[in-house]
Short mmCIF file of C-alpha atoms in Angstrom, two decimals:
data_model
loop_
_atom_site.label_atom_id
_atom_site.label_comp_id
_atom_site.label_asym_id
_atom_site.label_seq_id
_atom_site.Cartn_x
_atom_site.Cartn_y
_atom_site.Cartn_z
CA MET S 1120 -29.09 0.06 -54.75
CA MET S 1121 -28.33 -3.55 -55.70
CA MET S 1122 -24.80 -2.54 -56.74
CA MET S 1123 -24.14 -0.76 -53.42
CA VAL S 1124 -25.13 -3.87 -51.44
CA MET S 1125 -22.79 -6.02 -53.54
CA MET S 1126 -19.92 -3.58 -52.95
CA MET S 1127 -20.48 -3.68 -49.19
CA MET S 1128 -20.53 -7.47 -49.23
CA VAL S 1129 -17.23 -7.53 -51.08
CA VAL S 1130 -15.65 -5.24 -48.46
CA VAL S 1131 -16.75 -7.48 -45.61
CA VAL S 1132 -15.43 -10.58 -47.33
CA TRP S 1133 -11.99 -9.22 -48.15
CA VAL S 1134 -11.07 -7.24 -45.00
CA PRO S 1135 -8.55 -9.39 -43.06
CA THR S 1136 -8.70 -10.16 -39.33
CA VAL S 1137 -6.96 -7.35 -37.44
CA PRO S 1138 -5.49 -8.37 -34.07
CA VAL S 1139 -5.59 -5.77 -31.32
CA LYS S 1140 -2.93 -6.96 -28.89
CA ASN S 1141 -0.85 -5.76 -25.93
CA LEU S 1142 -3.74 -4.12 -24.15
CA ASN S 1143 -1.51 -3.58 -21.11
CA GLY S 1144 0.28 -0.79 -22.95
CA SER S 1145 3.63 -2.55 -23.40
CA SER S 1146 3.56 -1.81 -27.14
CA PRO S 1147 3.04 1.48 -28.98
CA VAL S 1148 -0.70 0.66 -28.98
CA ASN S 1149 -2.28 2.72 -26.21
CA PRO S 1150 -4.70 0.58 -24.10
CA ALA S 1151 -7.54 3.08 -24.45
CA LEU S 1152 -6.97 3.37 -28.20
CA ALA S 1153 -6.89 -0.42 -28.53
CA GLY S 1154 -10.18 -0.70 -26.66
CA ILE S 1155 -11.89 1.94 -28.77
CA THR S 1156 -10.53 0.32 -31.94
CA GLY S 1157 -11.96 -3.04 -30.87
CA ILE S 1158 -15.40 -1.53 -30.18
CA LEU S 1159 -15.54 0.29 -33.53
CA MET S 1160 -14.40 -2.78 -35.45
CA SER S 1161 -16.99 -4.95 -33.71
CA ALA S 1162 -19.73 -2.42 -34.44
CA ALA S 1163 -18.73 -2.45 -38.10
CA GLY S 1164 -19.00 -6.23 -38.19
CA LEU S 1165 -15.24 -6.72 -38.55
CA PRO S 1166 -13.54 -9.60 -36.72
CA VAL S 1167 -11.39 -8.63 -33.71
CA CYS S 1168 -8.71 -10.75 -32.05
CA LEU S 1169 -8.01 -9.68 -28.47
CA THR S 1170 -5.25 -10.95 -26.16
CA ARG S 1171 -5.35 -11.05 -22.37
CA PRO S 1172 -3.11 -8.56 -20.55
CA PRO S 1173 -0.19 -10.10 -18.67
CA LYS S 1174 -0.60 -10.83 -14.97
CA LEU S 1175 1.24 -9.25 -12.08
CA VAL S 1176 3.82 -11.76 -10.80
CA LEU S 1177 5.03 -10.67 -7.36
CA HIS S 1178 6.51 -13.94 -6.13
CA PRO S 1179 8.51 -16.83 -7.64
CA PRO S 1180 7.18 -20.38 -7.92
CA PRO S 1181 7.17 -22.27 -4.57
CA VAL S 1182 10.66 -23.05 -3.28
CA SER S 1183 11.41 -25.85 -0.81
CA LYS S 1184 13.83 -25.33 2.10
CA SER S 1185 16.34 -27.68 0.47
CA GLU S 1186 16.41 -25.45 -2.64
CA ILE S 1187 17.27 -22.29 -0.67
CA LYS S 1188 21.04 -21.73 -0.60
CA SER S 1189 23.38 -19.25 1.03
CA ILE S 1190 25.06 -16.70 -1.22
CA PRO S 1191 28.74 -17.39 -1.99
CA GLY S 1192 30.97 -14.60 -0.73
CA VAL S 1193 28.36 -13.30 1.72
CA SER S 1194 28.46 -14.67 5.25
CA ASN S 1195 25.32 -15.48 7.23
CA THR S 1196 21.79 -15.33 5.85
CA SER S 1197 20.21 -12.59 7.99
CA ARG S 1198 20.88 -9.34 9.85
CA LYS S 1199 19.04 -7.65 12.68
CA THR S 1200 19.01 -4.03 13.71
CA THR S 1201 18.33 -2.74 17.17
CA LYS S 1202 17.44 0.65 18.56
CA LYS S 1203 19.89 3.43 17.94
CA GLN S 1204 22.58 3.92 20.54
CA ALA S 1205 23.24 7.58 21.21
CA LYS S 1206 26.84 8.68 20.66
CA LYS S 1207 28.37 10.43 23.65
CA GLY S 1208 31.51 12.33 24.48
CA LYS S 1209 31.66 14.96 21.73
CA THR S 1210 29.76 18.21 21.42
CA PRO S 1211 28.38 19.27 18.02
CA GLU S 1212 31.07 21.92 17.83
CA GLU S 1213 33.77 19.26 18.34
CA VAL S 1214 32.24 17.00 15.70
CA LEU S 1215 32.05 19.73 13.05
CA LYS S 1216 35.50 21.11 13.79
CA LYS S 1217 37.19 18.22 11.93
CA TYR S 1218 35.14 18.92 8.77
CA LEU S 1219 35.65 22.71 8.68
CA GLN S 1220 38.26 25.33 7.96
CA LYS S 1221 37.66 28.78 9.43
CA VAL S 1222 37.24 31.60 6.92
CA ARG S 1223 38.71 34.90 8.15
CA HIS S 1224 37.49 37.01 5.24
CA PRO S 1225 34.08 35.68 4.10
CA PRO S 1226 32.93 36.39 0.52
CA GLU S 1227 30.01 38.72 -0.19
CA GLU S 1228 27.59 35.82 -0.55
CA ASP S 1229 24.55 34.48 1.28
CA CYS S 1230 24.72 31.60 3.74
CA THR S 1231 22.29 29.19 2.09
CA ILE S 1232 21.09 27.94 5.48
CA CYS S 1233 19.93 31.22 7.04
CA MET S 1234 20.00 33.30 3.81
CA GLU S 1235 21.86 36.15 5.52
CA ARG S 1236 25.15 37.53 4.20
CA LEU S 1237 28.23 35.60 5.29
CA THR S 1238 29.77 38.94 6.21
CA ALA S 1239 26.94 39.49 8.72
CA PRO S 1240 26.02 37.40 11.80
CA SER S 1241 23.90 34.27 11.31
CA GLY S 1242 20.16 34.82 11.01
CA TYR S 1243 19.28 31.55 12.77
CA LYS S 1244 16.74 32.22 15.54
CA GLY S 1245 16.31 28.80 17.13
CA PRO S 1246 18.07 27.29 20.19
CA GLN S 1247 21.39 29.06 20.55
CA PRO S 1248 24.62 27.17 19.73
CA THR S 1249 27.67 27.96 21.85
CA VAL S 1250 29.70 29.34 18.93
CA LYS S 1251 29.70 32.99 17.95
CA PRO S 1252 27.07 33.83 15.27
CA ASP S 1253 29.55 35.67 13.04
CA LEU S 1254 32.06 32.83 12.61
CA VAL S 1255 32.25 31.39 9.08
CA GLY S 1256 33.61 27.99 7.98
CA LYS S 1257 34.37 26.17 4.71
CA LEU S 1258 33.66 22.45 4.40
CA SER S 1259 36.94 20.68 3.63
CA LYS S 1260 35.90 18.39 0.74
CA CYS S 1261 33.31 20.34 -1.24
CA GLY S 1262 34.40 23.88 -0.32
CA HIS S 1263 30.94 25.30 0.40
CA ILE S 1264 30.89 28.10 2.97
CA TYR S 1265 28.38 28.69 5.80
CA HIS S 1266 28.02 30.32 9.18
CA ILE S 1267 29.43 27.81 11.66
CA TYR S 1268 26.52 28.81 13.90
CA CYS S 1269 24.09 27.59 11.17
CA LEU S 1270 25.95 24.32 10.65
CA VAL S 1271 25.86 23.55 14.38
CA ALA S 1272 22.11 24.27 14.46
CA MET S 1273 21.59 22.00 11.42
CA TYR S 1274 23.58 19.23 13.10
CA ASN S 1275 21.53 19.54 16.29
CA ASN S 1276 18.31 19.19 14.25
CA GLY S 1277 19.53 15.94 12.64
CA ASN S 1278 20.51 12.50 13.91
CA LYS S 1279 23.55 13.78 15.83
CA ASP S 1280 25.42 10.65 14.71
CA GLY S 1281 28.83 12.23 14.09
CA SER S 1282 28.18 12.87 10.38
CA LEU S 1283 27.30 15.96 8.38
CA GLN S 1284 25.82 16.36 4.90
CA CYS S 1285 26.44 19.53 2.92
CA PRO S 1286 23.03 21.15 2.33
CA THR S 1287 24.13 22.44 -1.08
CA CYS S 1288 25.83 19.49 -2.84
CA LYS S 1289 24.93 16.63 -0.43
CA THR S 1290 28.58 15.61 0.12
CA ILE S 1291 28.72 13.42 3.24
CA TYR S 1292 31.27 13.94 6.01
CA GLY S 1293 31.75 11.03 8.38
CA VAL S 1294 29.43 7.99 8.33
CA LYS S 1295 25.79 8.82 7.68
CA THR S 1296 23.22 6.77 9.61
CA GLY S 1297 19.43 6.82 9.49
CA THR S 1298 16.45 6.30 11.77
CA GLN S 1299 15.19 2.92 10.54
CA PRO S 1300 13.22 1.14 13.29
CA PRO S 1301 14.34 -2.31 14.54
CA GLY S 1302 13.81 -5.26 12.23
CA LYS S 1303 15.34 -8.17 10.35
CA MET S 1304 16.84 -8.59 6.87
CA GLU S 1305 17.12 -12.10 5.36
CA TYR S 1306 18.89 -12.97 2.09
CA HIS S 1307 19.49 -16.19 0.16
CA LEU S 1308 19.53 -17.80 -3.29
CA ILE S 1309 16.51 -19.36 -4.96
CA PRO S 1310 16.72 -21.57 -8.11
CA HIS S 1311 14.72 -19.33 -10.44
CA SER S 1312 15.76 -16.65 -12.93
CA LEU S 1313 14.49 -13.10 -13.24
CA PRO S 1314 13.22 -11.73 -16.58
CA GLY S 1315 16.24 -10.28 -18.37
CA HIS S 1316 18.66 -12.45 -16.37
CA PRO S 1317 18.13 -15.98 -17.76
CA ASP S 1318 21.66 -17.20 -17.04
CA CYS S 1319 21.69 -16.80 -13.26
CA LYS S 1320 19.68 -17.61 -10.17
CA THR S 1321 17.99 -15.02 -7.98
CA ILE S 1322 18.90 -13.35 -4.70
CA ARG S 1323 15.80 -12.97 -2.57
CA ILE S 1324 15.78 -10.39 0.23
CA ILE S 1325 13.07 -10.46 2.90
CA TYR S 1326 12.63 -7.39 5.13
CA SER S 1327 10.61 -7.72 8.34
CA ILE S 1328 9.82 -4.72 10.56
CA PRO S 1329 7.10 -4.88 13.22
CA PRO S 1330 5.02 -1.88 14.35
CA GLY S 1331 6.17 -0.14 17.50
CA ILE S 1332 6.72 3.13 19.35
CA GLN S 1333 8.73 5.98 17.85
CA GLY S 1334 12.03 6.87 19.50
CA PRO S 1335 13.59 10.30 20.07
CA GLU S 1336 15.09 10.31 16.56
CA HIS S 1337 11.70 9.83 14.86
CA PRO S 1338 9.11 12.45 13.75
CA ASN S 1339 6.74 11.95 16.72
CA PRO S 1340 8.62 10.46 19.71
CA GLY S 1341 6.43 8.32 21.98
CA LYS S 1342 3.71 7.86 19.35
CA SER S 1343 3.02 4.45 17.81
CA PHE S 1344 3.95 3.72 14.19
CA SER S 1345 2.50 1.18 11.76
CA ALA S 1346 4.40 -1.19 9.47
CA ARG S 1347 2.31 -2.12 6.41
CA GLY S 1348 3.18 -4.76 3.83
CA PHE S 1349 5.77 -6.68 5.81
CA PRO S 1350 7.48 -9.02 5.24
CA ARG S 1351 8.54 -7.33 2.00
CA HIS S 1352 10.18 -9.54 -0.64
CA CYS S 1353 12.74 -8.01 -2.99
CA TYR S 1354 14.86 -9.51 -5.78
CA LEU S 1355 18.32 -9.16 -7.35
CA PRO S 1356 19.99 -11.22 -10.06
CA ASP S 1357 22.74 -13.50 -8.72
CA SER S 1358 25.32 -11.86 -10.98
CA GLU S 1359 28.58 -10.16 -10.06
CA LYS S 1360 26.88 -6.75 -10.01
CA GLY S 1361 23.82 -8.14 -8.20
CA ARG S 1362 26.01 -9.48 -5.39
CA LYS S 1363 27.80 -6.13 -5.22
CA VAL S 1364 24.45 -4.40 -4.74
CA LEU S 1365 23.51 -6.90 -2.01
CA LYS S 1366 26.72 -6.24 -0.06
CA LEU S 1367 26.08 -2.51 -0.19
CA LEU S 1368 22.45 -3.00 0.85
CA LEU S 1369 23.75 -4.87 3.90
CA VAL S 1370 25.83 -1.81 4.78
CA ALA S 1371 22.79 0.42 4.28
CA TRP S 1372 20.75 -1.89 6.53
CA ASP S 1373 23.38 -1.78 9.28
CA ARG S 1374 23.41 2.01 9.02
CA ARG S 1375 19.59 2.08 9.24
CA LEU S 1376 19.14 3.73 5.84
CA ILE S 1377 16.75 1.35 4.01
CA PHE S 1378 13.56 2.43 5.78
CA ALA S 1379 12.36 5.42 7.78
CA ILE S 1380 9.20 6.52 9.57
CA GLY S 1381 7.13 9.10 7.75
CA THR S 1382 4.10 9.59 5.51
CA SER S 1383 3.33 7.04 2.79
CA SER S 1384 3.35 8.53 -0.72
CA THR S 1385 0.87 5.88 -1.91
CA THR S 1386 -1.71 5.82 0.91
CA GLY S 1387 -1.12 9.15 2.65
CA GLU S 1388 -0.86 7.38 6.00
CA SER S 1389 1.40 9.16 8.50
CA ASP S 1390 3.58 7.59 11.20
CA THR S 1391 4.26 4.50 9.14
CA VAL S 1392 7.36 2.69 7.84
CA ILE S 1393 8.34 3.91 4.36
CA TRP S 1394 11.15 3.27 1.87
CA ASN S 1395 14.06 5.67 2.26
CA GLU S 1396 15.46 6.72 -1.16
CA VAL S 1397 16.99 3.35 -2.13
CA HIS S 1398 14.69 1.67 -4.65
CA HIS S 1399 14.03 -2.08 -4.55
CA LYS S 1400 12.46 -4.51 -7.01
CA THR S 1401 9.42 -6.15 -5.40
CA GLU S 1402 8.01 -7.88 -8.52
CA PHE S 1403 9.60 -11.22 -9.36
CA GLY S 1404 8.27 -12.13 -12.79
CA SER S 1405 6.77 -8.95 -14.23
CA ASN S 1406 7.34 -5.22 -14.43
CA LEU S 1407 3.79 -3.90 -14.58
CA THR S 1408 4.27 -1.34 -11.80
CA GLY S 1409 7.89 -0.46 -12.60
CA HIS S 1410 9.12 -2.42 -9.58
CA GLY S 1411 10.21 -5.53 -11.44
CA TYR S 1412 12.27 -6.92 -14.29
CA PRO S 1413 13.48 -6.64 -17.00
CA ASP S 1414 15.11 -3.30 -16.20
CA ALA S 1415 18.55 -2.91 -17.76
CA ASN S 1416 19.41 0.22 -15.74
CA TYR S 1417 18.24 -0.86 -12.29
CA LEU S 1418 21.51 -2.13 -10.82
CA ASP S 1419 23.42 0.98 -11.91
CA ASN S 1420 20.64 3.23 -10.62
CA VAL S 1421 20.55 1.63 -7.19
CA LEU S 1422 24.36 1.83 -6.94
CA ALA S 1423 24.05 5.57 -7.58
CA GLU S 1424 21.33 5.87 -4.92
CA LEU S 1425 23.52 4.04 -2.40
CA ALA S 1426 26.47 6.29 -3.27
CA ALA S 1427 24.25 9.30 -2.53
CA GLN S 1428 23.80 7.85 0.97
CA GLY S 1429 27.59 7.61 1.37
CA ILE S 1430 27.77 3.87 0.61
CA SER S 1431 30.25 2.61 -1.99
CA GLU S 1432 32.61 -0.33 -2.41
CA ASP S 1433 34.94 1.23 0.17
CA SER S 1434 32.13 0.97 2.72
CA THR S 1435 32.11 -2.83 2.69
CA SER S 1436 35.63 -3.00 4.14
CA GLN S 1437 34.49 -0.85 7.07
CA GLU S 1438 31.47 -2.97 7.97
CA LYS S 1439 30.92 -6.49 9.23
CA ASP S 1440 30.07 -9.16 6.65
#
């Protein structure tokens, strides 16, 4: 018995201090595993060294007005959007005509809108377009084929803004616009660096959208909508690629594609302002939620998301700066 006690004492003396760090999960050590390890080591009388998890850093240090600068190469420091102006003068059939080529001998395939054979009349049963239900057209850029009747019905159920998006491959014809409610976008430089971008300052974007009443282009016209979490602060590095992203975001803002009215994926609230498929970074000095830096792929990813909305470098020459 005496020998066993001495052996146990030797073990306690010679076991080194084992640090259990990175409890936020940023290392291969799982937070739950780290916690359990700490409890077991404490129960065994072994010393444990714990570190505090990093804090969420949403905003930069305070910035005075004199430190805020305009962004070289980008005119003005804010943009406003107003309510959508309805386009007049062209019928849906006239709009789609410039994107289509008539197909006299349709293939033995299904129209992926109505799921009926292209060789048979359209199966669409909603409000009746003025075109014949058996006419078939091929979209000029992507080559996908549909009943013209179905394409007109799809256009009538959308924004009716003069654009069309192929339902199969998402190729955009014309200039796609969205249903973002009225608001304001501000943008400027602040003298702080983002994690992963130590050699440049930061572009700060501030979006402000007030609550209001839904228009005819929204899910529930005439019903009020909420606008939670505004003003929303977002960040880009003031690098060549960061400024490119900003210029394209300005185009997306003018085309009302940054926000929409719908159901929040985080709270489940309906009839509220939500992000619209173009991701933003809302954490300034951390990346605990995935909405911050460092993120080596973010700028390329958001450029791809903007391209999917029909916004590329060519778009900036078509829009006001």
